[in-house]
CSV table of C-alpha atoms and ligand atoms in Angstrom, one decimal:
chain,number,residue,atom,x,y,z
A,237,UNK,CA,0.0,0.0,0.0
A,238,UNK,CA,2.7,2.6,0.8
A,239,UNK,CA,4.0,2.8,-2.9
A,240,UNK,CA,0.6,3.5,-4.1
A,241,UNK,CA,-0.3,5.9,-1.9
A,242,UNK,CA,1.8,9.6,-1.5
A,243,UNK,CA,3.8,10.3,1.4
A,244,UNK,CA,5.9,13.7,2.4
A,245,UNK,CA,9.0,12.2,0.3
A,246,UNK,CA,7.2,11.9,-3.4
A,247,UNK,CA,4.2,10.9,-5.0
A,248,UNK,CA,2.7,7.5,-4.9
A,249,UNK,CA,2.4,5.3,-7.9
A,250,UNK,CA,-1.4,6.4,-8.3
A,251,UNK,CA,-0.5,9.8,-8.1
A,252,UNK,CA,2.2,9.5,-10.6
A,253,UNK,CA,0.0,7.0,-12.7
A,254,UNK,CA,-2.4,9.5,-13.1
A,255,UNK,CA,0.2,12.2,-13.6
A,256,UNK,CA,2.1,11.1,-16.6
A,257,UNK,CA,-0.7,9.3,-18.5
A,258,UNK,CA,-2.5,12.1,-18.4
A,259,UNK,CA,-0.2,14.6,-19.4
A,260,UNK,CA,0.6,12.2,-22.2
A,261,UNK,CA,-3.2,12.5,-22.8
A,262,UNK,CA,-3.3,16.2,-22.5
A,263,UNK,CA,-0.7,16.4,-25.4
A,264,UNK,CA,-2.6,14.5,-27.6
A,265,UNK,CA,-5.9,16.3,-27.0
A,266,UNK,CA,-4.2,19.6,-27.4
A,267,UNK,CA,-2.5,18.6,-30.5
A,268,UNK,CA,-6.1,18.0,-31.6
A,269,UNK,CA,-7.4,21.4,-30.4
A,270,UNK,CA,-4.5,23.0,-32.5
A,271,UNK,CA,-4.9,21.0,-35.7
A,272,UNK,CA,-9.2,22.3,-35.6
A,273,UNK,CA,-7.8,25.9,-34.9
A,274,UNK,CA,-4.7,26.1,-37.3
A,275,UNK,CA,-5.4,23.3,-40.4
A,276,UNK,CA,-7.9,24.4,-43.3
A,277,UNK,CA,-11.2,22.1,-43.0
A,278,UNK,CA,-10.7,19.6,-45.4
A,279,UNK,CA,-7.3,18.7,-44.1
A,280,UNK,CA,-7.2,14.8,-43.9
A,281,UNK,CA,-5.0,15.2,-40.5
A,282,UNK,CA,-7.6,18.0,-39.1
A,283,UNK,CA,-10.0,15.2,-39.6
A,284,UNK,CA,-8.2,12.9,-38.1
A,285,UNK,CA,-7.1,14.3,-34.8
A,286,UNK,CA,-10.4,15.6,-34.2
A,287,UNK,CA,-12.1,12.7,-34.4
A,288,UNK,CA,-11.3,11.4,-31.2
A,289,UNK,CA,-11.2,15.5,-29.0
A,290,UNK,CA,-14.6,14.6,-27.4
A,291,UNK,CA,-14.6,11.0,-26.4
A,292,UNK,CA,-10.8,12.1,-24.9
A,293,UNK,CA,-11.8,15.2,-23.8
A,294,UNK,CA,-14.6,13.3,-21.9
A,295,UNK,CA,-11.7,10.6,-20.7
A,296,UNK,CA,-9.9,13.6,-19.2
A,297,UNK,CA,-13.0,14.5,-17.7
A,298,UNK,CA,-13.7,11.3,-15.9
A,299,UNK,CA,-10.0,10.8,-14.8
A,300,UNK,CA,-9.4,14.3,-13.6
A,301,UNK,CA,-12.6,13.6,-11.0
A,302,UNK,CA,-10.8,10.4,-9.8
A,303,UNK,CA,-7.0,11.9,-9.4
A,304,UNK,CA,-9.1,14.7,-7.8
A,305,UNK,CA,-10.3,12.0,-4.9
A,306,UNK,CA,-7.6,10.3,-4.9
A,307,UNK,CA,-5.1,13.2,-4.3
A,308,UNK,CA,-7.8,14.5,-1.4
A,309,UNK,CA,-7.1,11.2,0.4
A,310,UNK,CA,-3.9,11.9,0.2
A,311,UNK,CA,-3.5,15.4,0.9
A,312,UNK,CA,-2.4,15.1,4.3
A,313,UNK,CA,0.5,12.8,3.0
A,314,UNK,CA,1.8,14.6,0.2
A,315,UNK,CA,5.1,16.3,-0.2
A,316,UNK,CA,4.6,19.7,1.5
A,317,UNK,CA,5.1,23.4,-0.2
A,318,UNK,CA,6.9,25.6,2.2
A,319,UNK,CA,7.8,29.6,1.5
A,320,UNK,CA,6.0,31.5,-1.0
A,321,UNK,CA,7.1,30.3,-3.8
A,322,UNK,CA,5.6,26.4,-2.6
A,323,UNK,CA,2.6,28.4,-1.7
A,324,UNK,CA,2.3,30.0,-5.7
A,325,UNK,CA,3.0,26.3,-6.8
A,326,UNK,CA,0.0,25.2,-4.5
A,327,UNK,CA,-2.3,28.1,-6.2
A,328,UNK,CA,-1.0,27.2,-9.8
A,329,UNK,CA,-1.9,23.7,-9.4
A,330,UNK,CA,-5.4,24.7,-7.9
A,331,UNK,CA,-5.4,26.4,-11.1
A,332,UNK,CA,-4.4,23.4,-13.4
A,333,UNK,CA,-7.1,21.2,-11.5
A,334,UNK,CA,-10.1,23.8,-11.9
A,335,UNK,CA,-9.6,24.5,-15.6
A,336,UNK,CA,-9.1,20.6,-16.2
A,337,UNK,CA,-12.4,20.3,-14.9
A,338,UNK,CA,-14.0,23.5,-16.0
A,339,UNK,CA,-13.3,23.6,-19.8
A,340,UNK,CA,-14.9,19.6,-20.8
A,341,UNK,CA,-17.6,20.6,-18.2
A,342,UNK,CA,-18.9,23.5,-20.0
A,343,UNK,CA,-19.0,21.5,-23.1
A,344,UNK,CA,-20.8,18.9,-22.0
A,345,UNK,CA,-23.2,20.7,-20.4
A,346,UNK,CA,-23.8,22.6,-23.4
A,347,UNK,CA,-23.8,19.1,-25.4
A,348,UNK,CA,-26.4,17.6,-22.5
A,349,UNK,CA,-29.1,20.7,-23.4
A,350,UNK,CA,-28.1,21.2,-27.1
A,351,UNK,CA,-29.7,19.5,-30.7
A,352,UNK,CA,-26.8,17.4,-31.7
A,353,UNK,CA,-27.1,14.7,-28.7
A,354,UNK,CA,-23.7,13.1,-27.9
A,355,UNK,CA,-22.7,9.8,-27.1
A,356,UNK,CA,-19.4,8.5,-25.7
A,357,UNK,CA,-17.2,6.1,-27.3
A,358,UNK,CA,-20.7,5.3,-29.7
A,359,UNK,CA,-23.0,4.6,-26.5
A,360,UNK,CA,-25.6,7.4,-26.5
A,361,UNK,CA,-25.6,9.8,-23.3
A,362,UNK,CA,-27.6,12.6,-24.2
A,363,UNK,CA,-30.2,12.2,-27.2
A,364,UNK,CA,-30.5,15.3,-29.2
A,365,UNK,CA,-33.4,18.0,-28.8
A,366,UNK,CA,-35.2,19.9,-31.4
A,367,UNK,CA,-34.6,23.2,-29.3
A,368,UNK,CA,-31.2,23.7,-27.3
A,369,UNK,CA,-32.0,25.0,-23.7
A,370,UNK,CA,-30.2,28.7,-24.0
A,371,UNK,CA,-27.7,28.7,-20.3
A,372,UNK,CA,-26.5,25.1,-21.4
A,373,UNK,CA,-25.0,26.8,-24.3
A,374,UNK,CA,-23.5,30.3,-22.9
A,375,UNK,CA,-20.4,29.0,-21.1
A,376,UNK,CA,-19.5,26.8,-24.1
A,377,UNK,CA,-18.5,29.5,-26.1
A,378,UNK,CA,-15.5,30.2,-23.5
A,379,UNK,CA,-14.6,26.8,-24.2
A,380,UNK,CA,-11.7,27.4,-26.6
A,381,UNK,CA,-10.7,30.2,-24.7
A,382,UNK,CA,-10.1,28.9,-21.3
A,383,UNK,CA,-8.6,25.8,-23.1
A,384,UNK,CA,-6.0,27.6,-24.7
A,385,UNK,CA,-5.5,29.4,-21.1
A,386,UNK,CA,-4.9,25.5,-19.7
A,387,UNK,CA,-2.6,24.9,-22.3
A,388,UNK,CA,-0.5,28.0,-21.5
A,389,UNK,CA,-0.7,27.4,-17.8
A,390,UNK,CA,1.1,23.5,-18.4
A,391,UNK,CA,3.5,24.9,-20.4
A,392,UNK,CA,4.4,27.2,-17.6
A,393,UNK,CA,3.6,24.2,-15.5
A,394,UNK,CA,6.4,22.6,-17.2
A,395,UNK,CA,9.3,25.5,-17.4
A,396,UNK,CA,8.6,25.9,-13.5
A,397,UNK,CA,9.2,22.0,-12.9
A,398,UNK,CA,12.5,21.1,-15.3
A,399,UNK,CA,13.7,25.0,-15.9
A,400,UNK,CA,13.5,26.5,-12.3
A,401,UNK,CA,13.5,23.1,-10.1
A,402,UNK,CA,16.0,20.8,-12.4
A,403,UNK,CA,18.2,23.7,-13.9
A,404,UNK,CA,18.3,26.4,-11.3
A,405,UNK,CA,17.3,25.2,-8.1
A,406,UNK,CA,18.6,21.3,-8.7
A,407,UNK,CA,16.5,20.7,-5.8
A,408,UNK,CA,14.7,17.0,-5.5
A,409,UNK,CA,11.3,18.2,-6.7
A,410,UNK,CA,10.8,16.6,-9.9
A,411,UNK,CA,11.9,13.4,-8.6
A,412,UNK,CA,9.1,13.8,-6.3
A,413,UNK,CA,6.7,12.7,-9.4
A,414,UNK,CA,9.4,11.0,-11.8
B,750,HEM,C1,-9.8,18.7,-21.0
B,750,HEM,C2,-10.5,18.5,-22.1
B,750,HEM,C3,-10.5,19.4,-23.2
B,750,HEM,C4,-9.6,20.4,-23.7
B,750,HEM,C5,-8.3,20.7,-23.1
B,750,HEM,C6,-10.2,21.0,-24.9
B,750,HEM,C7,-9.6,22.0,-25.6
B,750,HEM,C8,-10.1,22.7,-26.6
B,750,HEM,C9,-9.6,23.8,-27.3
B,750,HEM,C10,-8.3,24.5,-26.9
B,750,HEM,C11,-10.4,24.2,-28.3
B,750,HEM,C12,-10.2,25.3,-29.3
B,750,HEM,C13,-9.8,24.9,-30.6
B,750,HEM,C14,-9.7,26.0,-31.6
B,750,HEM,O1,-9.2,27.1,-31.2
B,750,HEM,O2,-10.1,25.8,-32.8
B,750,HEM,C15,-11.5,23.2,-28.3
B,750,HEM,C16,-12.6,23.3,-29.2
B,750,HEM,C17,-13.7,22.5,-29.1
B,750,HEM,N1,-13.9,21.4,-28.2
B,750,HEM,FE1,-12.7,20.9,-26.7
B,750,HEM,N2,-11.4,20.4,-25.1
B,750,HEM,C18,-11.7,19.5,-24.1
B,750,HEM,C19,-12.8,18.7,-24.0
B,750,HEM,C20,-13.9,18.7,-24.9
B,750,HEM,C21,-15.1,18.0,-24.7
B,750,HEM,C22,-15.4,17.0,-23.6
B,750,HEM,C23,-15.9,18.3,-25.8
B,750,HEM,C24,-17.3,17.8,-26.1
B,750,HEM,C25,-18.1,17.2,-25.3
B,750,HEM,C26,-15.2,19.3,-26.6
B,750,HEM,C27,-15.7,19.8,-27.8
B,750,HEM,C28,-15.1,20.8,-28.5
B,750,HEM,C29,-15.7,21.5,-29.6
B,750,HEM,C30,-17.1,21.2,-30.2
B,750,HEM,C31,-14.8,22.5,-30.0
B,750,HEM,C32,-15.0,23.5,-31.2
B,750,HEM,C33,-15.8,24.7,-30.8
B,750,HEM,C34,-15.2,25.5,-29.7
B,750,HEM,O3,-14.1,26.1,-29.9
B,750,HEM,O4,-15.9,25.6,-28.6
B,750,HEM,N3,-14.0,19.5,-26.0
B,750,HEM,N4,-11.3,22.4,-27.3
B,751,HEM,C1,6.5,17.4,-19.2
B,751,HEM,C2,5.4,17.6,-18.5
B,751,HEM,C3,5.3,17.8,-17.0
B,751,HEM,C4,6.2,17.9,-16.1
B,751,HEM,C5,7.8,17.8,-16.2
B,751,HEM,C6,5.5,18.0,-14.8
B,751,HEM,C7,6.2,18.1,-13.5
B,751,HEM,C8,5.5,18.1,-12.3
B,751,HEM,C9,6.2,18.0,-11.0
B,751,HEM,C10,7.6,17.9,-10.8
B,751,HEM,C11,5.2,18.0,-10.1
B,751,HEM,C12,5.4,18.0,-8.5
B,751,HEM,C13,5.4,19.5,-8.1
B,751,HEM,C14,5.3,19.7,-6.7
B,751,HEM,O1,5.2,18.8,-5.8
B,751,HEM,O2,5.3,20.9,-6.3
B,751,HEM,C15,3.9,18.2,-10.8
B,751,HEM,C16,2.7,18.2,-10.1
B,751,HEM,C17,1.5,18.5,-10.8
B,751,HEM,N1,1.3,18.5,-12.2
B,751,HEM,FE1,2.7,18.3,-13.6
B,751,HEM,N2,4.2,18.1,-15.0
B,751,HEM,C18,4.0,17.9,-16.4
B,751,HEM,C19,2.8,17.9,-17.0
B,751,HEM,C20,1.5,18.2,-16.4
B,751,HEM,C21,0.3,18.3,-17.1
B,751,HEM,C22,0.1,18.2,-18.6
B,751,HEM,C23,-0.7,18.6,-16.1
B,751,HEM,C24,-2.2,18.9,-16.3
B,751,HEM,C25,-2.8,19.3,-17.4
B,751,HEM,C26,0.0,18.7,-14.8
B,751,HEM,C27,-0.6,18.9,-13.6
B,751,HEM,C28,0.0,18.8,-12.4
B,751,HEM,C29,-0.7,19.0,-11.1
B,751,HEM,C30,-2.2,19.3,-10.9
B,751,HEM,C31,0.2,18.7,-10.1
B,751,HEM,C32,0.0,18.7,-8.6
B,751,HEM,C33,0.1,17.3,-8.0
B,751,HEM,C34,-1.1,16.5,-8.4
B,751,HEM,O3,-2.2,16.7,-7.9
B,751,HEM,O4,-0.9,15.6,-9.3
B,751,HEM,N3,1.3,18.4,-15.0
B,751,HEM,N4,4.1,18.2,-12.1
């Protein structure tokens, strides 16, 4: 049990399960986001890697809920943020977390009152409607936006962990989830 779960050395192997496969995930459903903004509509790749943005983007959905559950059981055991600094990275990750959950939400609340229906991997979740119920759609149109916010916030994500902690700091905290 104590290599699953976190303690105040490093991240457990659920923690770091969930960590890594889904930034791996993440990459691959921003790579999708970026193809549907930058390649011209009937681009074969477009096509292609945005078939699959809503069944993952739904995937990302379900798994941030667990890691979210599974990191409050473990919050008392997790390696600890001192200073300010730690305290920013606690904030920043509060940040990764909320938009993680917020920007599939809003879609699929917008999908759950809209005409089109949607179903999940082919099963059928919401059936379509002849008239769209008007709130389910109005946060859906940040969608894109706050996405593109989530993307830039892992990027800085990213530069903070291998630029600041590996190269300037070489302290032990990327180990902590390697
Ligand atoms: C964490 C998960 C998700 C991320 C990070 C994400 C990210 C993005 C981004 C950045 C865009 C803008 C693309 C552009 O500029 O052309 C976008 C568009 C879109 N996404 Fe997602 N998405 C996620 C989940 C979902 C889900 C679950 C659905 C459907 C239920 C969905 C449906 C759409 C649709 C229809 C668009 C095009 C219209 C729009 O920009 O709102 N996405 N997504
Ligand atoms: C190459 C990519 C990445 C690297 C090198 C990286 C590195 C790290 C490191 C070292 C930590 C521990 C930090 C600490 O304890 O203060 C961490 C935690 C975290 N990372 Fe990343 N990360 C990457 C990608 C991502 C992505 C794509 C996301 C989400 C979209 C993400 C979300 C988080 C969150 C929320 C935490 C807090 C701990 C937790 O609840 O899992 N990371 N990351």
């Amino acid at each position: 049990m104590s290599n699953l779960s976190d303690s105040p050395d490093r991240f457990g192997l659920v923690s770091r399960a969930f960590h890594w496969g889904m930034a791996a995930l993440f990459a691959a459903q921003f790579l999708s986001a970026a193809a549907h903004w930058a390649l011209p509509r009937e681009s074969a790749l477009r096509g292609t890697l945005w078939s699959y943005h809503t069944n993952l983007g739904t995937t990302l959905f379900l798994l941030v809920l667990l890691r979210g559950v599974w990191g409050l059981l473990n919050l008392r055991n997790r390696p600890a943020h001192a200073n300010f600094i730690g305290q920013a990275a606690k904030l920043g990750h509060l940040a990764l977390y909320a938009l993680m959950v917020i920007v599939p939400a809003v879609r699929l609340v917008a999908s759950a009152g809209g005409t089109r229906g949607f179903s999940y991997f082919g099963i059928s979740i919401f059936p379509a409607r002849e008239t769209a119920i008007a709130w389910t759609q109005v946060a859906a149109e940040w969608h894109g936006a706050m996405g593109w916010i989530l993307a830039a916030l892992v990027l800085g994500h990213i530069a903070m962990a291998v630029v600041w902690h590996r190269l300037i700091k070489r302290d032990d905290v990327l180990s902590q989830m390697a």
